[in-house]
Coordinates of C-alpha atoms in Angstrom, one line a residue:
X1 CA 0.0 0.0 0.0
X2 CA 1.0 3.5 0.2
X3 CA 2.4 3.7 4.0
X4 CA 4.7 0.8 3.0
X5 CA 5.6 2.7 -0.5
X6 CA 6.8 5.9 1.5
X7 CA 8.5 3.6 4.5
X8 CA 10.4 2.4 2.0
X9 CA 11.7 5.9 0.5
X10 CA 9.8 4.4 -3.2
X11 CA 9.9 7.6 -5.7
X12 CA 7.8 9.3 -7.7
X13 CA 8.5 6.9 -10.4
X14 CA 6.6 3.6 -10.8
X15 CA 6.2 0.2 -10.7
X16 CA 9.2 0.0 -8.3
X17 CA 10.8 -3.0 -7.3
X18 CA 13.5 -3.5 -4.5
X19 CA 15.4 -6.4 -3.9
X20 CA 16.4 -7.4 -0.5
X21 CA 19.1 -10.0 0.5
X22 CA 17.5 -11.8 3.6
X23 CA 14.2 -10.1 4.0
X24 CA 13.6 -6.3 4.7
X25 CA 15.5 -4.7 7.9
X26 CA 14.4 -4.8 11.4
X27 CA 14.9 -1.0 11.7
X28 CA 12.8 0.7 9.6
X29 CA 15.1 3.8 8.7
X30 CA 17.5 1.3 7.3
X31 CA 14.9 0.4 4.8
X32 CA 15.9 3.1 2.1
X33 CA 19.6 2.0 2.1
X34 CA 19.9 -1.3 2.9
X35 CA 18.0 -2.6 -0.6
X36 CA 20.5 -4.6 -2.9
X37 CA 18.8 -3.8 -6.3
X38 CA 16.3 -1.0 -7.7
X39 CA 14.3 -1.2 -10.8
X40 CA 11.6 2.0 -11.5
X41 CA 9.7 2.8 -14.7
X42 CA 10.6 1.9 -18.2
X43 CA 13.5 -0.1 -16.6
X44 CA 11.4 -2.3 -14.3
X45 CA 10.1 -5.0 -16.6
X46 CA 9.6 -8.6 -15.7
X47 CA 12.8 -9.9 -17.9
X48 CA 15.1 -6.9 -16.2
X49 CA 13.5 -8.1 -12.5
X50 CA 14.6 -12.0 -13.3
X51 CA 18.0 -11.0 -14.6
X52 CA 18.7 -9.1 -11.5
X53 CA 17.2 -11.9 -9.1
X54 CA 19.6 -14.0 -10.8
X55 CA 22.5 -12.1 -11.0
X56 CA 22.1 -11.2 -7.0
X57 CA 21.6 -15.3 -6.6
X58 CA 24.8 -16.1 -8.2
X59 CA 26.9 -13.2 -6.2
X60 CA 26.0 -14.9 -3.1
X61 CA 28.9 -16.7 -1.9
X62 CA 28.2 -20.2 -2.0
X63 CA 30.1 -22.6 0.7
X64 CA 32.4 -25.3 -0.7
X65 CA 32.1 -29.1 -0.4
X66 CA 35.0 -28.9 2.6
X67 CA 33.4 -26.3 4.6
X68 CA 30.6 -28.7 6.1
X69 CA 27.9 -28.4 3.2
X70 CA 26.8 -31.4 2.1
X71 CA 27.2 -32.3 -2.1
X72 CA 23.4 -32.7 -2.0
X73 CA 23.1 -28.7 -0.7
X74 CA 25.6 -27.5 -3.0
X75 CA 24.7 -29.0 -6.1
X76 CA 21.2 -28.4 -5.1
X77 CA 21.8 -24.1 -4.8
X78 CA 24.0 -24.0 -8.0
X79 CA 21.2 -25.9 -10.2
X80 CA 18.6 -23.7 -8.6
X81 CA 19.8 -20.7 -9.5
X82 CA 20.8 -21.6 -13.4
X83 CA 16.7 -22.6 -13.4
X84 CA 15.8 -19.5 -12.3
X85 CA 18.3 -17.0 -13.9
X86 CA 19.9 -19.5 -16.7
X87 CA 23.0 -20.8 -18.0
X88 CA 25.0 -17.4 -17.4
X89 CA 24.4 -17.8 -13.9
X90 CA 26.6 -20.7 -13.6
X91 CA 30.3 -19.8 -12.5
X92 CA 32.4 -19.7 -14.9
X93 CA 31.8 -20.1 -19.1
X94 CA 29.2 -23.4 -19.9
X95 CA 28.8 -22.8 -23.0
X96 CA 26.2 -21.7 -25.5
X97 CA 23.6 -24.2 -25.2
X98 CA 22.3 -23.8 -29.0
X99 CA 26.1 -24.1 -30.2
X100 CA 26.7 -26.9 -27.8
X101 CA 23.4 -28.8 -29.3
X102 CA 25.2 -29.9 -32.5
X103 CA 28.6 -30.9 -30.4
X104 CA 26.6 -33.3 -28.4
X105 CA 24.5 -35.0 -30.9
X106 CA 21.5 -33.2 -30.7
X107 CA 18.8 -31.7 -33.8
X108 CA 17.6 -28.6 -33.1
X109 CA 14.3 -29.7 -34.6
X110 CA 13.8 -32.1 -31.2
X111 CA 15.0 -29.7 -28.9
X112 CA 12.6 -28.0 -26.7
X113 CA 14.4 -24.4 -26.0
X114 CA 13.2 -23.8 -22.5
X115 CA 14.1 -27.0 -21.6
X116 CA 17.8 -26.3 -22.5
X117 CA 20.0 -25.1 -19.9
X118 CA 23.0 -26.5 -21.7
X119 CA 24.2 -28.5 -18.4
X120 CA 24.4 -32.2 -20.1
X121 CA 28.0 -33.2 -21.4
X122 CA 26.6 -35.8 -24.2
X123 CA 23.1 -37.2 -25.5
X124 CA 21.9 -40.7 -23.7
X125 CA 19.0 -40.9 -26.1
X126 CA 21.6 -42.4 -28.6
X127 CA 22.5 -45.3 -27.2
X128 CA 19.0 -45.8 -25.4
X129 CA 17.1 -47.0 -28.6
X130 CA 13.7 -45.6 -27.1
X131 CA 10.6 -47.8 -28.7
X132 CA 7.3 -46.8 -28.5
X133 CA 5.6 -47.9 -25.5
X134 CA 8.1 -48.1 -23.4
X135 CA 8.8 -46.4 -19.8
X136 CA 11.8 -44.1 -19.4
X137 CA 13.4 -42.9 -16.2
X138 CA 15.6 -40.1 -16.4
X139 CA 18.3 -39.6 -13.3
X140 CA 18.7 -35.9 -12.4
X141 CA 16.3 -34.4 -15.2
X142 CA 16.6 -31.1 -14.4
X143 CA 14.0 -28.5 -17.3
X144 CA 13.5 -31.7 -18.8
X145 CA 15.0 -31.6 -22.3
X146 CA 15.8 -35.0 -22.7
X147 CA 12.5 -36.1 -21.3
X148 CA 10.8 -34.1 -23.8
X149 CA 12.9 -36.2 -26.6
X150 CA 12.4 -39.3 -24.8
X151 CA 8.5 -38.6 -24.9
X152 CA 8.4 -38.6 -28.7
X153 CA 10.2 -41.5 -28.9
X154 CA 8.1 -43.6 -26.6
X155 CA 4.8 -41.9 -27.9
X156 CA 1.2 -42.0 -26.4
X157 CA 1.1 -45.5 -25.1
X158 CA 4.7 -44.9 -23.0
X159 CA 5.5 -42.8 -20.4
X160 CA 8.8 -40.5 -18.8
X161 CA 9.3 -40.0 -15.6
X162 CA 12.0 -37.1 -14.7
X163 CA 13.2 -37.4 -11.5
X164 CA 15.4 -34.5 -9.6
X165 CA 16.5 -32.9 -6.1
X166 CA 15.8 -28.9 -7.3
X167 CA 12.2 -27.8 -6.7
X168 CA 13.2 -24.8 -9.2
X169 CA 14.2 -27.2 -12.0
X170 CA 10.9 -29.4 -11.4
X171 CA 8.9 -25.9 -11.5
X172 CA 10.4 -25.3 -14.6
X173 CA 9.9 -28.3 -16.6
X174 CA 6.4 -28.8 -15.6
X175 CA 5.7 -25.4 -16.3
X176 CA 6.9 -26.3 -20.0
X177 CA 5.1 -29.4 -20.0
X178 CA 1.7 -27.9 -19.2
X179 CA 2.5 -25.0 -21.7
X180 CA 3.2 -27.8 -24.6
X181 CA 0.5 -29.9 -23.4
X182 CA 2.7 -33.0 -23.2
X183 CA 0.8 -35.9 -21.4
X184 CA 3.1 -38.5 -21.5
X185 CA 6.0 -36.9 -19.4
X186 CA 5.9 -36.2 -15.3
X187 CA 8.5 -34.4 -13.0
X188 CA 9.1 -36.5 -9.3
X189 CA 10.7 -34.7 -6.6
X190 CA 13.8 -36.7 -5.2
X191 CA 17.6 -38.0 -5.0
X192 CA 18.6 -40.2 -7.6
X193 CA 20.1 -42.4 -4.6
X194 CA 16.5 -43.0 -3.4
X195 CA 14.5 -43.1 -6.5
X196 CA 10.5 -42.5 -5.8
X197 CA 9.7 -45.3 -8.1
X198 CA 8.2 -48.6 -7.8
X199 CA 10.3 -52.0 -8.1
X200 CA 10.8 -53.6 -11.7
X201 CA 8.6 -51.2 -13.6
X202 CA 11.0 -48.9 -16.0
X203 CA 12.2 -49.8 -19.4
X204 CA 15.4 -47.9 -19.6
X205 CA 16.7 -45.6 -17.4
X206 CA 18.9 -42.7 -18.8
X207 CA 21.2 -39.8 -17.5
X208 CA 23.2 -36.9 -18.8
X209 CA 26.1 -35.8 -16.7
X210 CA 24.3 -36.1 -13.1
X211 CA 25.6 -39.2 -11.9
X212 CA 29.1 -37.5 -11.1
X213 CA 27.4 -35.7 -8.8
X214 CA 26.2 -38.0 -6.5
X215 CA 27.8 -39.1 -3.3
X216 CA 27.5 -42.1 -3.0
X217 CA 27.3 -43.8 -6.9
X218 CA 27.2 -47.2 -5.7
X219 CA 23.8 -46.8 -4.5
X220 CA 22.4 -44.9 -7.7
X221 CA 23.4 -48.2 -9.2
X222 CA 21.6 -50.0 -6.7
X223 CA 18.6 -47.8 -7.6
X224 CA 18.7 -48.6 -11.2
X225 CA 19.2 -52.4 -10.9
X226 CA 15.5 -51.5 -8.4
X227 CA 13.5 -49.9 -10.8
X228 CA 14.5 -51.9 -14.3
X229 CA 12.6 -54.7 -15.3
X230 CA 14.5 -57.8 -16.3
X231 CA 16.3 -56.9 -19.6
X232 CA 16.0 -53.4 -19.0
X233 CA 18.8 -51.4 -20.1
X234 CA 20.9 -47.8 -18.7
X235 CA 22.0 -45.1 -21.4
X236 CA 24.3 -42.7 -19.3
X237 CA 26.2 -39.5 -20.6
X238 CA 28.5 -38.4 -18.0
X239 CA 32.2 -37.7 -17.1
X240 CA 34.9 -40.0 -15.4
X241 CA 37.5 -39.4 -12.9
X242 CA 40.6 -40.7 -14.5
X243 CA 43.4 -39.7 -12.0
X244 CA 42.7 -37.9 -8.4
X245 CA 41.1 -34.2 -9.0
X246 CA 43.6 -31.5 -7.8
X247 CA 42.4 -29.5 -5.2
X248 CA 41.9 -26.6 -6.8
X249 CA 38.4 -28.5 -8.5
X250 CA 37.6 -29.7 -5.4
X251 CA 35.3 -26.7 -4.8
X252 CA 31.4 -26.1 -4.8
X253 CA 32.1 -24.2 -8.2
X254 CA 33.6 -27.5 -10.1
X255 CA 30.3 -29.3 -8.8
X256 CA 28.4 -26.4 -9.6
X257 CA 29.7 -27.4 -13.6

């Protein structure tokens, strides 16, 4: 309302938005200084708000893997800002994702452009063969672009289930489902080390560069073996430790890529 407008020192020049960094101030005569970001008039459109919301996201210091955060945590806040704000958030140069698209084996024609985030490292769907009726997990699915893919493949009668740890991804690819009106397809909150789905039930699972992540891989394994029926199959894209990492990467910004 208005008192709030002229508590907060707001000029004569609206929409206004302020962005704070853990709430507004206690003390109220803080309010007028202690905002991170300011938007007014022409400048405060809803693409200009989400680029600042991300770019305030990825200035917050993030802690690393050896100052008592768990992986889970620190993959977890690096993916949820690159849903929100996009690949650019991500420290570092990822990539182009539409340039990248061609490098890893994808068609632009299959590729669903929200669902892109350019954070895979290859293209599962390759070696995964998807038929038609079949029922796809996908480890760590994050907008959902391969799902998308995978959908098509399976058609109608099959179904994908894309399963990952980031509320902020899961928002994001449902979003995109329900805006494509794709049926087949469904987004599961969870950790790929304790899957929610049933015993014996999936075709194929697939996964693009998540796996790597995890903390304990032996029990993602485990996971698949618990899903797949007999004969089922695993198409995985990923990266693999060759040597031990200097410690340099050991840091929440090499798991953050």
């Amino acid at each position: 309302g208005e008192e709030v407008a002229l508590a907060l020192g707001v000029g004569g020049a609206l929409p206004t938005v302020r962005l704070y960094r853990g709430g507004l101030p206690v003390d109220s005569a803080k309010l007028q200084s202690a905002h991170a970001a300011e938007l007014s008039g022409p400048d405060c459109t809803k693409l200009a708000v989400e680029k600042q919301v991300g770019a305030l996201s990825a200035a917050i210091v993030k802690p690393t893997a050896g100052a008592g955060a768990g992986v889970h945590d620190v993959v977890r806040s690096a993916y949820a800002q690159t849903a929100v704000g996009g690949a650019g958030v991500l420290p570092d140069d990822v990539g182009n994702p539409q340039k990248r698209r061609a490098l890893l084996g994808y068609n632009d024609s299959e590729v669903t452009e929200s669902a892109d985030l350019g954070l895979g490292c290859g293209n599962p769907l390759t070696a995964a063969k998807l038929q038609p009726g079949e029922v796809v997990v996908d480890l760590g699915s994050g907008a959902g672009m391969d799902c998308f893919i995978a959908g098509r493949y399976v058609g109608e009668k099959g179904h994908v289930i894309g399963v990952d740890m980031t509320p902020e991804m899961l928002a994001k690819a449902r979003a995109t489902a329900k805006k494509d009106s794709v049926k087949n397809v469904s987004f599961r909150l969870g950790e790929i080390e304790h899957l929610p789905v049933g015993d014996n039930v999936v075709d194929c699972v697939i996964s693009n560069c998540v796996i790597n992540l995890s903390p304990d891989k032996q029990q993602v394994y485990r996971e698949m073996n618990r899903i797949l029926v007999p004969g089922g199959r695993v198409a995985i894209s990923d990266v693999q430790r060759m040597s031990e990492l200097p410690e340099a990467l050991k840091t929440a910004q090499s798991y953050a890529c």
